[in-house]
Amino acid sequence: MKKITIAIDGHSSCGKSTMAKDLAREVGYIYIDSGAMYRCCTLFAMQQGLIAPDGSIDEAAFQRRMSEVQVSFRLNPETGRPDTYLNGENVEAQIRTMEVSSHVSPVAALPFVRAAMTAQQQQMGQEGGIVMDGRDIGTAVFPHAEMKVFVTASDEIRAQRRYDELVGKGEKADFQAVLANLRERDRIDSTRAVAPLRQAEDALVLDNSHLTIEQQKQWLLDRFHELTAAS
Ligand code: CDP
């Protein structure tokens, strides 16, 4: 059977990556977390002193050094999930901190950052058989994807999920700060000039506010089987 391309987009912390990972494992496709790639760009800029304490970005220096950012994913045999590598170093834990979250949306709005990451993403997906999640996968990265899903859930439920995740990892978290961060990221992501977050016209919409992980997994699998049976 022909392997299709699956694009899963949506708001911050709505559980896209859990859905996308589960689906990829179930159908034997590659999973790519495009948000992890923007988080790597942000970590790189922070490590290189390109982001000042007030959050301003040295765009000219960053653009000159953009080609130094190489992101890859390798399966972690212990977790059974892919870990993110920045220039050969495992940065999976470092890119998930609130500090990175607080700088990532302005970084992801920079046109040269988007151009570089979009090119790497299109390269990764050129053979099909891929599930990629993010903000602009069905609109800009793979506008011809055979299956597009747009996921959302209420702000409070999304913040609670992210808060639980951070606390579960042993990070100190403040619910109001998590909620404010995700609202601010959604605002920046939806209003930027290049590839803003928006629902593709041909996307299937899923509000998973009141679905369990098991239920959303089944919903996605049913849609996948419907689509692939029809093609
Ligand atoms: O984990 P969460 O869903 O909150 O975010 P993420 O998927 O890790 O993405 C982090 C940030 O990267 C987002 O808030 C966006 O600013 C940016 N991003 C983007 O611009 N385009 C994508 N395709 C994926 C993420």
PDB file of C-alpha atoms and ligand atoms in Angstrom:
ATOM      1  CA  MET A   1       0.000   0.000   0.000  1.00  0.00           C
ATOM      2  CA  LYS A   2       1.250   3.493  -0.838  1.00  0.00           C
ATOM      3  CA  LYS A   3       2.591   5.329   2.196  1.00  0.00           C
ATOM      4  CA  ILE A   4       0.896   8.683   2.669  1.00  0.00           C
ATOM      5  CA  THR A   5       1.956  11.933   4.363  1.00  0.00           C
ATOM      6  CA  ILE A   6       0.138  12.895   7.557  1.00  0.00           C
ATOM      7  CA  ALA A   7       0.160  16.480   8.877  1.00  0.00           C
ATOM      8  CA  ILE A   8      -1.050  17.176  12.419  1.00  0.00           C
ATOM      9  CA  ASP A   9      -1.302  20.844  13.353  1.00  0.00           C
ATOM     10  CA  GLY A  10      -2.825  22.743  16.215  1.00  0.00           C
ATOM     11  CA  HIS A  11      -2.465  24.910  19.274  1.00  0.00           C
ATOM     12  CA  SER A  12       0.253  24.658  21.868  1.00  0.00           C
ATOM     13  CA  SER A  13       0.111  21.742  24.312  1.00  0.00           C
ATOM     14  CA  CYS A  14      -2.992  20.118  22.868  1.00  0.00           C
ATOM     15  CA  GLY A  15      -1.474  16.655  22.798  1.00  0.00           C
ATOM     16  CA  LYS A  16      -0.562  16.644  19.104  1.00  0.00           C
ATOM     17  CA  SER A  17       2.753  14.960  19.660  1.00  0.00           C
ATOM     18  CA  THR A  18       1.274  12.127  21.742  1.00  0.00           C
ATOM     19  CA  MET A  19      -1.302  11.527  19.011  1.00  0.00           C
ATOM     20  CA  ALA A  20       1.223  11.760  16.225  1.00  0.00           C
ATOM     21  CA  LYS A  21       3.714   9.420  17.933  1.00  0.00           C
ATOM     22  CA  ASP A  22       1.037   6.826  18.694  1.00  0.00           C
ATOM     23  CA  LEU A  23      -0.288   6.906  15.149  1.00  0.00           C
ATOM     24  CA  ALA A  24       3.189   6.630  13.624  1.00  0.00           C
ATOM     25  CA  ARG A  25       4.031   3.631  15.792  1.00  0.00           C
ATOM     26  CA  GLU A  26       0.704   1.947  15.048  1.00  0.00           C
ATOM     27  CA  VAL A  27       0.977   2.266  11.248  1.00  0.00           C
ATOM     28  CA  GLY A  28       4.768   1.895  11.004  1.00  0.00           C
ATOM     29  CA  TYR A  29       5.518   5.437   9.815  1.00  0.00           C
ATOM     30  CA  ILE A  30       8.311   7.842  10.801  1.00  0.00           C
ATOM     31  CA  TYR A  31       7.352  10.501  13.349  1.00  0.00           C
ATOM     32  CA  ILE A  32       8.823  14.001  13.223  1.00  0.00           C
ATOM     33  CA  ASP A  33       8.215  16.627  15.903  1.00  0.00           C
ATOM     34  CA  SER A  34       8.686  19.906  14.034  1.00  0.00           C
ATOM     35  CA  GLY A  35       8.245  21.894  17.266  1.00  0.00           C
ATOM     36  CA  ALA A  36      11.366  20.176  18.621  1.00  0.00           C
ATOM     37  CA  MET A  37      13.244  21.602  15.633  1.00  0.00           C
ATOM     38  CA  TYR A  38      12.189  25.189  16.485  1.00  0.00           C
ATOM     39  CA  ARG A  39      13.059  24.477  20.104  1.00  0.00           C
ATOM     40  CA  CYS A  40      16.561  23.416  18.936  1.00  0.00           C
ATOM     41  CA  CYS A  41      16.984  26.680  17.027  1.00  0.00           C
ATOM     42  CA  THR A  42      16.006  28.515  20.215  1.00  0.00           C
ATOM     43  CA  LEU A  43      18.400  26.516  22.392  1.00  0.00           C
ATOM     44  CA  PHE A  44      21.198  27.155  19.906  1.00  0.00           C
ATOM     45  CA  ALA A  45      20.522  30.911  19.961  1.00  0.00           C
ATOM     46  CA  MET A  46      20.432  30.909  23.774  1.00  0.00           C
ATOM     47  CA  GLN A  47      23.674  28.945  24.054  1.00  0.00           C
ATOM     48  CA  GLN A  48      25.431  31.233  21.586  1.00  0.00           C
ATOM     49  CA  GLY A  49      24.349  34.406  23.396  1.00  0.00           C
ATOM     50  CA  LEU A  50      22.138  35.515  20.502  1.00  0.00           C
ATOM     51  CA  ILE A  51      19.148  36.151  22.757  1.00  0.00           C
ATOM     52  CA  ALA A  52      19.582  38.979  25.299  1.00  0.00           C
ATOM     53  CA  PRO A  53      18.103  38.724  28.813  1.00  0.00           C
ATOM     54  CA  ASP A  54      15.268  41.053  27.722  1.00  0.00           C
ATOM     55  CA  GLY A  55      14.373  38.549  24.983  1.00  0.00           C
ATOM     56  CA  SER A  56      15.677  40.578  22.035  1.00  0.00           C
ATOM     57  CA  ILE A  57      17.324  38.513  19.301  1.00  0.00           C
ATOM     58  CA  ASP A  58      20.505  39.396  17.407  1.00  0.00           C
ATOM     59  CA  GLU A  59      18.898  38.523  14.086  1.00  0.00           C
ATOM     60  CA  ALA A  60      21.844  39.375  11.824  1.00  0.00           C
ATOM     61  CA  ALA A  61      24.276  37.152  13.745  1.00  0.00           C
ATOM     62  CA  PHE A  62      21.678  34.401  14.062  1.00  0.00           C
ATOM     63  CA  GLN A  63      21.003  34.423  10.321  1.00  0.00           C
ATOM     64  CA  ARG A  64      24.735  34.151   9.563  1.00  0.00           C
ATOM     65  CA  ARG A  65      24.989  31.117  11.828  1.00  0.00           C
ATOM     66  CA  MET A  66      21.728  29.415  10.864  1.00  0.00           C
ATOM     67  CA  SER A  67      23.478  26.775   8.754  1.00  0.00           C
ATOM     68  CA  GLU A  68      25.186  25.543  11.947  1.00  0.00           C
ATOM     69  CA  VAL A  69      21.841  24.270  13.264  1.00  0.00           C
ATOM     70  CA  GLN A  70      21.401  20.632  12.294  1.00  0.00           C
ATOM     71  CA  VAL A  71      18.569  18.719  13.914  1.00  0.00           C
ATOM     72  CA  SER A  72      18.113  14.966  13.867  1.00  0.00           C
ATOM     73  CA  PHE A  73      16.052  12.363  15.707  1.00  0.00           C
ATOM     74  CA  ARG A  74      17.221   8.987  17.032  1.00  0.00           C
ATOM     75  CA  LEU A  75      15.188   6.297  18.685  1.00  0.00           C
ATOM     76  CA  ASN A  76      15.832   5.975  22.400  1.00  0.00           C
ATOM     77  CA  PRO A  77      15.697   2.208  23.047  1.00  0.00           C
ATOM     78  CA  GLU A  78      14.774   2.782  26.704  1.00  0.00           C
ATOM     79  CA  THR A  79      11.683   4.923  26.069  1.00  0.00           C
ATOM     80  CA  GLY A  80      10.858   3.558  22.612  1.00  0.00           C
ATOM     81  CA  ARG A  81      10.498   7.203  21.486  1.00  0.00           C
ATOM     82  CA  PRO A  82      12.711   9.433  19.365  1.00  0.00           C
ATOM     83  CA  ASP A  83      15.070  11.829  21.142  1.00  0.00           C
ATOM     84  CA  THR A  84      16.029  15.154  19.580  1.00  0.00           C
ATOM     85  CA  TYR A  85      19.676  15.857  18.722  1.00  0.00           C
ATOM     86  CA  LEU A  86      21.161  19.280  18.046  1.00  0.00           C
ATOM     87  CA  ASN A  87      24.450  19.006  16.171  1.00  0.00           C
ATOM     88  CA  GLY A  88      24.932  15.455  17.441  1.00  0.00           C
ATOM     89  CA  GLU A  89      24.101  16.174  21.088  1.00  0.00           C
ATOM     90  CA  ASN A  90      21.011  14.757  22.794  1.00  0.00           C
ATOM     91  CA  VAL A  91      19.021  17.842  23.871  1.00  0.00           C
ATOM     92  CA  GLU A  92      15.648  16.181  24.464  1.00  0.00           C
ATOM     93  CA  ALA A  93      15.389  17.383  28.088  1.00  0.00           C
ATOM     94  CA  GLN A  94      16.941  20.832  27.540  1.00  0.00           C
ATOM     95  CA  ILE A  95      14.527  21.861  24.787  1.00  0.00           C
ATOM     96  CA  ARG A  96      11.416  21.179  26.900  1.00  0.00           C
ATOM     97  CA  THR A  97      12.143  23.678  29.688  1.00  0.00           C
ATOM     98  CA  MET A  98       9.999  26.760  30.329  1.00  0.00           C
ATOM     99  CA  GLU A  99      13.000  28.919  29.454  1.00  0.00           C
ATOM    100  CA  VAL A 100      13.090  27.537  25.923  1.00  0.00           C
ATOM    101  CA  SER A 101       9.267  27.715  25.745  1.00  0.00           C
ATOM    102  CA  SER A 102       9.390  31.389  26.629  1.00  0.00           C
ATOM    103  CA  HIS A 103      11.677  32.266  23.686  1.00  0.00           C
ATOM    104  CA  VAL A 104      10.603  29.783  21.026  1.00  0.00           C
ATOM    105  CA  SER A 105       7.715  31.616  19.356  1.00  0.00           C
ATOM    106  CA  PRO A 106       9.657  34.807  18.510  1.00  0.00           C
ATOM    107  CA  VAL A 107      12.464  32.597  17.157  1.00  0.00           C
ATOM    108  CA  ALA A 108      10.000  30.520  15.110  1.00  0.00           C
ATOM    109  CA  ALA A 109       8.560  33.704  13.606  1.00  0.00           C
ATOM    110  CA  LEU A 110      11.895  34.640  11.966  1.00  0.00           C
ATOM    111  CA  PRO A 111      11.658  34.008   8.203  1.00  0.00           C
ATOM    112  CA  PHE A 112      15.230  32.636   7.886  1.00  0.00           C
ATOM    113  CA  VAL A 113      14.592  30.178  10.735  1.00  0.00           C
ATOM    114  CA  ARG A 114      11.388  28.977   9.066  1.00  0.00           C
ATOM    115  CA  ALA A 115      13.063  28.649   5.668  1.00  0.00           C
ATOM    116  CA  ALA A 116      15.862  26.494   7.113  1.00  0.00           C
ATOM    117  CA  MET A 117      13.572  24.239   9.168  1.00  0.00           C
ATOM    118  CA  THR A 118      10.974  23.880   6.397  1.00  0.00           C
ATOM    119  CA  ALA A 119      13.722  22.724   4.010  1.00  0.00           C
ATOM    120  CA  GLN A 120      14.958  20.135   6.552  1.00  0.00           C
ATOM    121  CA  GLN A 121      11.360  18.952   7.149  1.00  0.00           C
ATOM    122  CA  GLN A 122      10.568  18.596   3.456  1.00  0.00           C
ATOM    123  CA  GLN A 123      13.777  16.621   3.004  1.00  0.00           C
ATOM    124  CA  MET A 124      12.783  14.260   5.841  1.00  0.00           C
ATOM    125  CA  GLY A 125       9.330  13.715   4.337  1.00  0.00           C
ATOM    126  CA  GLN A 126      10.138  13.347   0.678  1.00  0.00           C
ATOM    127  CA  GLU A 127       9.466   9.590   0.603  1.00  0.00           C
ATOM    128  CA  GLY A 128       6.068   9.793   2.392  1.00  0.00           C
ATOM    129  CA  GLY A 129       5.335   7.366   5.240  1.00  0.00           C
ATOM    130  CA  ILE A 130       5.668  10.205   7.721  1.00  0.00           C
ATOM    131  CA  VAL A 131       3.604  11.760  10.505  1.00  0.00           C
ATOM    132  CA  MET A 132       4.733  15.312  11.266  1.00  0.00           C
ATOM    133  CA  ASP A 133       3.186  17.564  13.876  1.00  0.00           C
ATOM    134  CA  GLY A 134       3.442  21.324  14.271  1.00  0.00           C
ATOM    135  CA  ARG A 135       1.732  24.560  13.316  1.00  0.00           C
ATOM    136  CA  ASP A 136       2.151  24.851   9.548  1.00  0.00           C
ATOM    137  CA  ILE A 137       2.631  21.288   8.349  1.00  0.00           C
ATOM    138  CA  GLY A 138      -0.655  21.001   6.433  1.00  0.00           C
ATOM    139  CA  THR A 139      -0.502  24.590   5.162  1.00  0.00           C
ATOM    140  CA  ALA A 140       3.167  25.285   4.342  1.00  0.00           C
ATOM    141  CA  VAL A 141       5.455  22.251   4.751  1.00  0.00           C
ATOM    142  CA  PHE A 142       3.276  19.569   3.124  1.00  0.00           C
ATOM    143  CA  PRO A 143       0.297  21.386   1.594  1.00  0.00           C
ATOM    144  CA  HIS A 144      -0.430  18.260  -0.471  1.00  0.00           C
ATOM    145  CA  ALA A 145      -0.463  15.870   2.506  1.00  0.00           C
ATOM    146  CA  GLU A 146      -3.118  13.181   2.002  1.00  0.00           C
ATOM    147  CA  MET A 147      -4.240  13.390   5.623  1.00  0.00           C
ATOM    148  CA  LYS A 148      -4.439  16.630   7.617  1.00  0.00           C
ATOM    149  CA  VAL A 149      -5.668  16.973  11.152  1.00  0.00           C
ATOM    150  CA  PHE A 150      -6.161  20.177  13.123  1.00  0.00           C
ATOM    151  CA  VAL A 151      -6.254  19.627  16.883  1.00  0.00           C
ATOM    152  CA  THR A 152      -7.433  21.921  19.602  1.00  0.00           C
ATOM    153  CA  ALA A 153      -8.683  21.923  23.197  1.00  0.00           C
ATOM    154  CA  SER A 154      -9.617  24.598  25.746  1.00  0.00           C
ATOM    155  CA  ASP A 155      -6.800  26.813  27.109  1.00  0.00           C
ATOM    156  CA  GLU A 156      -7.214  25.610  30.695  1.00  0.00           C
ATOM    157  CA  ILE A 157      -7.180  21.942  29.775  1.00  0.00           C
ATOM    158  CA  ARG A 158      -4.083  22.427  27.635  1.00  0.00           C
ATOM    159  CA  ALA A 159      -2.314  24.333  30.421  1.00  0.00           C
ATOM    160  CA  GLN A 160      -3.196  21.623  32.929  1.00  0.00           C
ATOM    161  CA  ARG A 161      -1.741  18.938  30.661  1.00  0.00           C
ATOM    162  CA  ARG A 162       1.493  20.878  30.180  1.00  0.00           C
ATOM    163  CA  TYR A 163       1.696  21.681  33.895  1.00  0.00           C
ATOM    164  CA  ASP A 164       1.278  17.986  34.793  1.00  0.00           C
ATOM    165  CA  GLU A 165       3.934  17.067  32.249  1.00  0.00           C
ATOM    166  CA  LEU A 166       6.476  19.554  33.677  1.00  0.00           C
ATOM    167  CA  VAL A 167       5.766  18.533  37.266  1.00  0.00           C
ATOM    168  CA  GLY A 168       6.034  14.880  36.235  1.00  0.00           C
ATOM    169  CA  LYS A 169       9.534  15.595  34.942  1.00  0.00           C
ATOM    170  CA  GLY A 170      10.467  17.170  38.271  1.00  0.00           C
ATOM    171  CA  GLU A 171      10.478  20.780  36.973  1.00  0.00           C
ATOM    172  CA  LYS A 172       9.078  23.482  39.234  1.00  0.00           C
ATOM    173  CA  ALA A 173       6.017  24.813  37.447  1.00  0.00           C
ATOM    174  CA  ASP A 174       3.447  27.489  38.077  1.00  0.00           C
ATOM    175  CA  PHE A 175       0.015  26.873  36.507  1.00  0.00           C
ATOM    176  CA  GLN A 176      -0.675  30.560  35.754  1.00  0.00           C
ATOM    177  CA  ALA A 177       2.757  30.963  34.121  1.00  0.00           C
ATOM    178  CA  VAL A 178       2.172  27.873  31.972  1.00  0.00           C
ATOM    179  CA  LEU A 179      -1.268  29.176  30.932  1.00  0.00           C
ATOM    180  CA  ALA A 180       0.133  32.627  30.121  1.00  0.00           C
ATOM    181  CA  ASN A 181       2.975  31.087  28.107  1.00  0.00           C
ATOM    182  CA  LEU A 182       0.721  28.956  25.955  1.00  0.00           C
ATOM    183  CA  ARG A 183      -1.689  31.840  25.283  1.00  0.00           C
ATOM    184  CA  GLU A 184       1.206  34.086  24.318  1.00  0.00           C
ATOM    185  CA  ARG A 185       2.709  31.438  22.025  1.00  0.00           C
ATOM    186  CA  ASP A 186      -0.671  30.853  20.361  1.00  0.00           C
ATOM    187  CA  ARG A 187      -0.990  34.589  19.823  1.00  0.00           C
ATOM    188  CA  ILE A 188       2.468  34.950  18.261  1.00  0.00           C
ATOM    189  CA  ASP A 189       2.112  31.712  16.254  1.00  0.00           C
ATOM    190  CA  SER A 190      -1.262  32.766  14.812  1.00  0.00           C
ATOM    191  CA  THR A 191      -0.334  36.336  13.916  1.00  0.00           C
ATOM    192  CA  ARG A 192       3.192  35.996  12.449  1.00  0.00           C
ATOM    193  CA  ALA A 193       3.690  36.960   8.813  1.00  0.00           C
ATOM    194  CA  VAL A 194       5.278  33.725   7.589  1.00  0.00           C
ATOM    195  CA  ALA A 195       3.356  30.426   7.817  1.00  0.00           C
ATOM    196  CA  PRO A 196       1.051  31.379  10.693  1.00  0.00           C
ATOM    197  CA  LEU A 197      -0.826  28.759  12.664  1.00  0.00           C
ATOM    198  CA  ARG A 198      -4.168  28.215  10.970  1.00  0.00           C
ATOM    199  CA  GLN A 199      -6.424  25.375  10.070  1.00  0.00           C
ATOM    200  CA  ALA A 200      -5.952  24.090   6.517  1.00  0.00           C
ATOM    201  CA  GLU A 201      -9.223  24.168   4.572  1.00  0.00           C
ATOM    202  CA  ASP A 202      -9.058  20.428   3.959  1.00  0.00           C
ATOM    203  CA  ALA A 203      -8.118  19.454   7.546  1.00  0.00           C
ATOM    204  CA  LEU A 204     -10.181  17.164   9.761  1.00  0.00           C
ATOM    205  CA  VAL A 205     -10.804  18.985  13.049  1.00  0.00           C
ATOM    206  CA  LEU A 206     -10.447  17.320  16.421  1.00  0.00           C
ATOM    207  CA  ASP A 207     -11.270  19.017  19.724  1.00  0.00           C
ATOM    208  CA  ASN A 208      -9.798  16.607  22.231  1.00  0.00           C
ATOM    209  CA  SER A 209     -10.756  18.568  25.390  1.00  0.00           C
ATOM    210  CA  HIS A 210     -12.774  15.655  26.691  1.00  0.00           C
ATOM    211  CA  LEU A 211     -11.132  12.691  25.011  1.00  0.00           C
ATOM    212  CA  THR A 212      -8.775  10.244  26.684  1.00  0.00           C
ATOM    213  CA  ILE A 213      -5.486   9.380  25.007  1.00  0.00           C
ATOM    214  CA  GLU A 214      -6.992   6.028  24.057  1.00  0.00           C
ATOM    215  CA  GLN A 215     -10.076   7.656  22.479  1.00  0.00           C
ATOM    216  CA  GLN A 216      -8.065  10.175  20.441  1.00  0.00           C
ATOM    217  CA  LYS A 217      -5.766   7.398  19.269  1.00  0.00           C
ATOM    218  CA  GLN A 218      -8.761   5.405  18.049  1.00  0.00           C
ATOM    219  CA  TRP A 219     -10.293   8.455  16.343  1.00  0.00           C
ATOM    220  CA  LEU A 220      -7.068   9.054  14.451  1.00  0.00           C
ATOM    221  CA  LEU A 221      -6.621   5.427  13.480  1.00  0.00           C
ATOM    222  CA  ASP A 222     -10.212   5.243  12.179  1.00  0.00           C
ATOM    223  CA  ARG A 223      -9.602   8.346  10.014  1.00  0.00           C
ATOM    224  CA  PHE A 224      -6.330   6.868   8.743  1.00  0.00           C
ATOM    225  CA  HIS A 225      -7.985   3.578   7.758  1.00  0.00           C
ATOM    226  CA  GLU A 226     -10.906   5.386   6.077  1.00  0.00           C
ATOM    227  CA  LEU A 227      -8.514   7.497   4.034  1.00  0.00           C
ATOM    228  CA  THR A 228      -6.111   4.768   3.030  1.00  0.00           C
ATOM    229  CA  ALA A 229      -8.937   2.336   2.181  1.00  0.00           C
ATOM    230  CA  ALA A 230     -10.465   4.952  -0.117  1.00  0.00           C
ATOM    231  CA  SER A 231      -7.233   5.734  -1.987  1.00  0.00           C
TER     232      SER A 231
HETATM  233  O1  CDP B   1       4.760  21.437  22.857  1.00  0.00           O
HETATM  234  P1  CDP B   1       3.946  22.502  22.221  1.00  0.00           P
HETATM  235  O2  CDP B   1       2.808  21.965  21.420  1.00  0.00           O
HETATM  236  O3  CDP B   1       3.496  23.567  23.143  1.00  0.00           O
HETATM  237  O4  CDP B   1       4.898  23.250  21.214  1.00  0.00           O
HETATM  238  P2  CDP B   1       5.901  22.625  20.176  1.00  0.00           P
HETATM  239  O5  CDP B   1       5.167  21.757  19.196  1.00  0.00           O
HETATM  240  O6  CDP B   1       7.041  22.009  20.903  1.00  0.00           O
HETATM  241  O7  CDP B   1       6.381  23.920  19.393  1.00  0.00           O
HETATM  242  C1  CDP B   1       7.086  24.932  20.048  1.00  0.00           C
HETATM  243  C2  CDP B   1       6.956  26.231  19.266  1.00  0.00           C
HETATM  244  O8  CDP B   1       7.600  26.097  17.997  1.00  0.00           O
HETATM  245  C3  CDP B   1       5.546  26.706  18.943  1.00  0.00           C
HETATM  246  O9  CDP B   1       4.950  27.481  19.970  1.00  0.00           O
HETATM  247  C4  CDP B   1       5.757  27.530  17.683  1.00  0.00           C
HETATM  248  O10 CDP B   1       6.168  28.834  18.012  1.00  0.00           O
HETATM  249  C5  CDP B   1       6.915  26.836  17.011  1.00  0.00           C
HETATM  250  N1  CDP B   1       6.515  25.954  15.906  1.00  0.00           N
HETATM  251  C6  CDP B   1       6.292  26.519  14.669  1.00  0.00           C
HETATM  252  O11 CDP B   1       6.384  27.717  14.511  1.00  0.00           O
HETATM  253  N2  CDP B   1       6.021  25.722  13.593  1.00  0.00           N
HETATM  254  C7  CDP B   1       5.912  24.402  13.736  1.00  0.00           C
HETATM  255  N3  CDP B   1       5.655  23.662  12.657  1.00  0.00           N
HETATM  256  C8  CDP B   1       6.100  23.807  14.992  1.00  0.00           C
HETATM  257  C9  CDP B   1       6.379  24.615  16.076  1.00  0.00           C
END
